[in-house]
Tab-separated table of C-alpha atoms in Angstrom:
chain	number	residue	atom	x	y	z
A	26	UNK	CA	-2.413	-11.069	-13.795
A	27	UNK	CA	-5.544	-10.198	-15.827
A	28	UNK	CA	-6.913	-6.722	-15.148
A	29	UNK	CA	-3.745	-5.328	-13.634
A	30	UNK	CA	-1.059	-3.077	-15.035
A	31	UNK	CA	1.957	-2.461	-12.833
A	32	UNK	CA	5.353	-0.867	-13.347
A	33	UNK	CA	7.216	-3.610	-11.573
A	34	UNK	CA	10.499	-1.751	-11.454
A	35	UNK	CA	9.154	-0.158	-8.288
A	36	UNK	CA	10.449	-3.167	-6.374
A	37	UNK	CA	14.027	-2.621	-5.265
A	38	UNK	CA	15.325	-6.186	-5.206
A	39	UNK	CA	18.652	-7.906	-4.898
A	40	UNK	CA	18.688	-11.214	-6.742
A	41	UNK	CA	20.993	-13.982	-5.584
A	42	UNK	CA	21.246	-16.889	-8.045
A	43	UNK	CA	17.908	-18.019	-9.465
A	44	UNK	CA	14.581	-16.285	-8.678
A	45	UNK	CA	13.690	-19.223	-6.437
A	46	UNK	CA	16.309	-18.026	-3.968
A	47	UNK	CA	15.852	-14.323	-4.588
A	48	UNK	CA	15.955	-11.987	-1.638
A	49	UNK	CA	14.607	-8.456	-1.484
A	50	UNK	CA	15.704	-5.227	0.089
A	51	UNK	CA	13.229	-2.703	1.477
A	52	UNK	CA	10.172	-1.793	-0.568
A	53	UNK	CA	11.208	1.225	-2.624
A	54	UNK	CA	8.175	3.261	-3.746
A	55	UNK	CA	4.595	3.545	-4.891
A	56	UNK	CA	3.148	5.993	-7.415
A	57	UNK	CA	-0.118	7.785	-6.625
A	58	UNK	CA	-2.076	10.268	-8.761
A	59	UNK	CA	-3.443	13.673	-7.701
A	60	UNK	CA	-4.259	16.948	-9.498
A	61	UNK	CA	-1.733	18.785	-7.308
A	62	UNK	CA	1.393	16.936	-6.246
A	63	UNK	CA	2.096	19.681	-3.683
A	64	UNK	CA	-1.301	19.178	-2.044
A	65	UNK	CA	-0.920	15.396	-2.084
A	66	UNK	CA	2.560	15.562	-0.586
A	67	UNK	CA	1.338	17.900	2.156
A	68	UNK	CA	-1.646	15.653	2.921
A	69	UNK	CA	0.496	12.541	3.339
A	70	UNK	CA	3.026	14.432	5.456
A	71	UNK	CA	0.310	15.886	7.683
A	72	UNK	CA	-1.839	12.797	8.138
A	73	UNK	CA	0.209	9.689	7.314
A	74	UNK	CA	3.517	10.480	8.993
A	75	UNK	CA	5.542	10.995	5.821
A	76	UNK	CA	8.551	13.314	5.755
A	77	UNK	CA	10.042	15.645	3.155
A	78	UNK	CA	13.256	14.510	1.497
A	79	UNK	CA	13.741	17.351	-0.959
A	80	UNK	CA	11.650	16.311	-3.959
A	81	UNK	CA	8.612	18.427	-4.867
A	82	UNK	CA	6.696	15.386	-6.113
A	83	UNK	CA	7.364	12.904	-3.306
A	84	UNK	CA	7.623	12.206	0.407
A	85	UNK	CA	9.139	9.402	2.442
A	86	UNK	CA	7.977	7.072	5.195
A	87	UNK	CA	10.627	4.794	6.623
A	88	UNK	CA	12.592	3.534	3.636
A	89	UNK	CA	9.636	3.783	1.232
A	90	UNK	CA	8.942	6.730	-1.071
A	91	UNK	CA	5.474	7.902	-2.086
A	92	UNK	CA	5.692	9.626	-5.464
A	93	UNK	CA	2.876	11.627	-7.041
A	94	UNK	CA	1.916	12.004	-10.689
A	95	UNK	CA	0.250	15.386	-11.199
A	96	UNK	CA	-2.963	14.763	-13.118
A	97	UNK	CA	-6.614	13.971	-12.511
A	98	UNK	CA	-7.034	10.305	-11.543
A	99	UNK	CA	-9.269	8.272	-13.843
A	100	UNK	CA	-10.784	6.336	-10.947
A	101	UNK	CA	-10.255	5.235	-7.335
A	102	UNK	CA	-7.953	2.442	-6.237
A	103	UNK	CA	-10.930	0.193	-5.449
A	104	UNK	CA	-11.912	-1.852	-8.479
A	105	UNK	CA	-8.352	-2.122	-9.757
A	106	UNK	CA	-5.635	-4.674	-9.069
A	107	UNK	CA	-4.537	-2.613	-6.055
A	108	UNK	CA	-7.410	-2.303	-3.606
A	109	UNK	CA	-5.665	-0.296	-0.907
A	110	UNK	CA	-2.480	0.589	0.926
A	111	UNK	CA	-1.934	0.379	4.680
A	112	UNK	CA	-0.303	2.481	7.396
A	113	UNK	CA	0.255	1.454	11.014
A	114	UNK	CA	0.070	3.844	13.978
A	115	UNK	CA	0.893	3.571	17.685
A	116	UNK	CA	-2.579	4.736	18.796
A	117	UNK	CA	-5.258	4.168	16.178
A	118	UNK	CA	-8.100	5.633	18.240
A	119	UNK	CA	-6.221	8.916	18.619
A	120	UNK	CA	-5.309	8.916	14.940
A	121	UNK	CA	-8.909	8.354	13.900
A	122	UNK	CA	-9.985	11.272	16.088
A	123	UNK	CA	-7.506	13.481	14.244
A	124	UNK	CA	-8.806	12.219	10.886
A	125	UNK	CA	-12.378	13.027	11.880
A	126	UNK	CA	-11.361	16.495	13.087
A	127	UNK	CA	-9.665	17.122	9.736
A	128	UNK	CA	-12.745	16.034	7.800
A	129	UNK	CA	-11.065	13.009	6.222
A	130	UNK	CA	-13.435	10.516	4.629
A	131	UNK	CA	-13.959	7.526	6.930
A	132	UNK	CA	-14.966	4.404	5.022
A	133	UNK	CA	-15.150	2.009	7.989
A	134	UNK	CA	-14.725	2.853	11.686
A	135	UNK	CA	-12.265	1.164	14.016
A	136	UNK	CA	-12.827	-2.466	14.842
A	137	UNK	CA	-10.540	-4.975	16.492
A	138	UNK	CA	-9.853	-8.300	14.799
A	139	UNK	CA	-9.012	-10.977	17.362
A	140	UNK	CA	-5.512	-12.315	16.814
A	141	UNK	CA	-4.687	-9.505	14.404
A	142	UNK	CA	-5.007	-5.823	15.375
A	143	UNK	CA	-7.291	-2.790	15.385
A	144	UNK	CA	-8.060	-1.503	11.905
A	145	UNK	CA	-10.172	1.012	10.026
A	146	UNK	CA	-10.452	2.318	6.477
A	147	UNK	CA	-10.231	5.877	5.181
A	148	UNK	CA	-9.831	7.418	1.732
A	149	UNK	CA	-7.436	10.124	0.649
A	150	UNK	CA	-8.925	13.132	-1.208
A	151	UNK	CA	-8.025	11.624	-4.609
A	152	UNK	CA	-9.502	8.149	-4.252
A	153	UNK	CA	-6.818	5.914	-2.766
A	154	UNK	CA	-8.312	3.623	-0.140
A	155	UNK	CA	-6.134	3.403	2.980
A	156	UNK	CA	-6.285	0.811	5.715
A	157	UNK	CA	-5.065	2.251	9.003
A	158	UNK	CA	-4.039	-0.273	11.632
A	159	UNK	CA	-2.501	-0.468	15.080
A	160	UNK	CA	0.268	-3.006	14.591
A	161	UNK	CA	3.067	-2.216	17.018
A	162	UNK	CA	5.327	-4.789	15.373
A	163	UNK	CA	5.228	-3.063	11.980
A	164	UNK	CA	4.738	0.713	12.276
A	165	UNK	CA	4.735	3.175	9.379
A	166	UNK	CA	4.006	2.130	5.800
A	167	UNK	CA	2.521	-1.266	6.524
A	168	UNK	CA	1.230	-3.026	3.418
A	169	UNK	CA	-0.074	-3.017	-0.130
A	170	UNK	CA	-3.177	-5.134	-0.674
A	171	UNK	CA	-3.766	-6.464	-4.169
A	172	UNK	CA	-6.754	-8.312	-5.632
A	173	UNK	CA	-6.525	-11.422	-7.793
A	174	UNK	CA	-8.765	-14.275	-8.982
A	175	UNK	CA	-6.083	-16.640	-7.648
A	176	UNK	CA	-4.110	-15.121	-4.748
A	177	UNK	CA	-1.818	-18.135	-4.284
A	178	UNK	CA	-0.730	-18.113	-7.925
A	179	UNK	CA	-0.299	-14.338	-7.921
A	180	UNK	CA	1.768	-14.409	-4.730
A	181	UNK	CA	4.019	-17.109	-6.175
A	182	UNK	CA	4.470	-15.045	-9.333
A	183	UNK	CA	5.629	-12.008	-7.358
A	184	UNK	CA	7.987	-14.164	-5.317
A	185	UNK	CA	9.449	-15.821	-8.428
A	186	UNK	CA	9.944	-12.459	-10.131
A	187	UNK	CA	10.947	-10.171	-7.270
A	188	UNK	CA	11.902	-12.264	-4.289
A	189	UNK	CA	10.859	-11.095	-0.874
A	190	UNK	CA	10.418	-13.106	2.276
A	191	UNK	CA	7.472	-15.479	2.343
A	192	UNK	CA	5.811	-14.882	5.691
A	193	UNK	CA	2.468	-14.806	7.472
A	194	UNK	CA	1.199	-11.583	8.976
A	195	UNK	CA	0.442	-12.440	12.616
A	196	UNK	CA	0.589	-16.084	11.601
A	197	UNK	CA	-2.714	-15.692	9.743
A	198	UNK	CA	-2.348	-13.951	6.377
A	199	UNK	CA	0.086	-15.239	3.765
A	200	UNK	CA	2.157	-12.597	2.031
A	201	UNK	CA	5.567	-11.414	0.954
A	202	UNK	CA	7.596	-9.080	3.117
A	203	UNK	CA	10.027	-6.502	1.738
A	204	UNK	CA	11.814	-5.176	4.803
A	205	UNK	CA	8.960	-3.854	6.944
A	206	UNK	CA	6.373	-3.642	4.141
A	207	UNK	CA	3.933	-6.462	3.363
A	208	UNK	CA	2.558	-7.413	-0.040
A	209	UNK	CA	-0.819	-9.115	0.493
A	210	UNK	CA	-3.278	-10.475	-2.068
A	211	UNK	CA	-7.008	-11.031	-1.543
A	212	UNK	CA	-9.463	-13.104	-3.560
A	213	UNK	CA	-11.474	-11.275	-6.224
A	214	UNK	CA	-14.082	-12.593	-8.629
A	215	UNK	CA	-14.691	-10.815	-11.923
A	216	UNK	CA	-12.753	-8.257	-13.905
A	217	UNK	CA	-10.240	-5.862	-12.390
A	218	UNK	CA	-9.406	-2.516	-13.969
A	219	UNK	CA	-5.784	-1.698	-14.831
A	220	UNK	CA	-4.161	0.538	-12.232
A	221	UNK	CA	-2.533	2.927	-14.720
A	222	UNK	CA	-3.989	6.424	-14.419
A	223	UNK	CA	-6.095	5.636	-11.358
A	224	UNK	CA	-5.550	7.056	-7.866
A	225	UNK	CA	-3.001	4.284	-7.225
A	226	UNK	CA	-1.085	4.201	-10.506
A	227	UNK	CA	1.494	1.491	-9.912
A	228	UNK	CA	3.656	-0.426	-7.474
């Protein structure tokens, strides 16, 4: 877990017996950082499909809440233990056209991965990297992608601590599933910055 700092209470889990047989409910929330929580909330509602549920500092997508700390982020999500978050849309080409029209920063254009789905990368105005995909099986808030020197060990740690369903995204990528949200972990060599204070503050 070197180089990462997470507030792990963000997982809403229901434990049954020992952690080895733990199960998990839906993924509860993530905490992002922006100088104006009102602007951040509006951006995610306008562009990511989130809805208002009555809190000035948060919005909702499916059963997951996106909550905003109001301060200047100390750095982007990239380079920390959380590389990016993912959202899935019915028509990615149309969505990308709307992003371009709105002047949203495009990191990587749409490409199709055989056996997986169409995907692209954008960045929100405050430094959170977002993977946008066209996965009709899992629409909405799609995944959180971590980085670790040893993904298998890290994934086992999360499963031992917080349950979830061990699964493979499209039969190809090992992860944990919390309802409709995937927790994925990619290989990373070298140091990772703590997430606290950055654009993606914690899980």
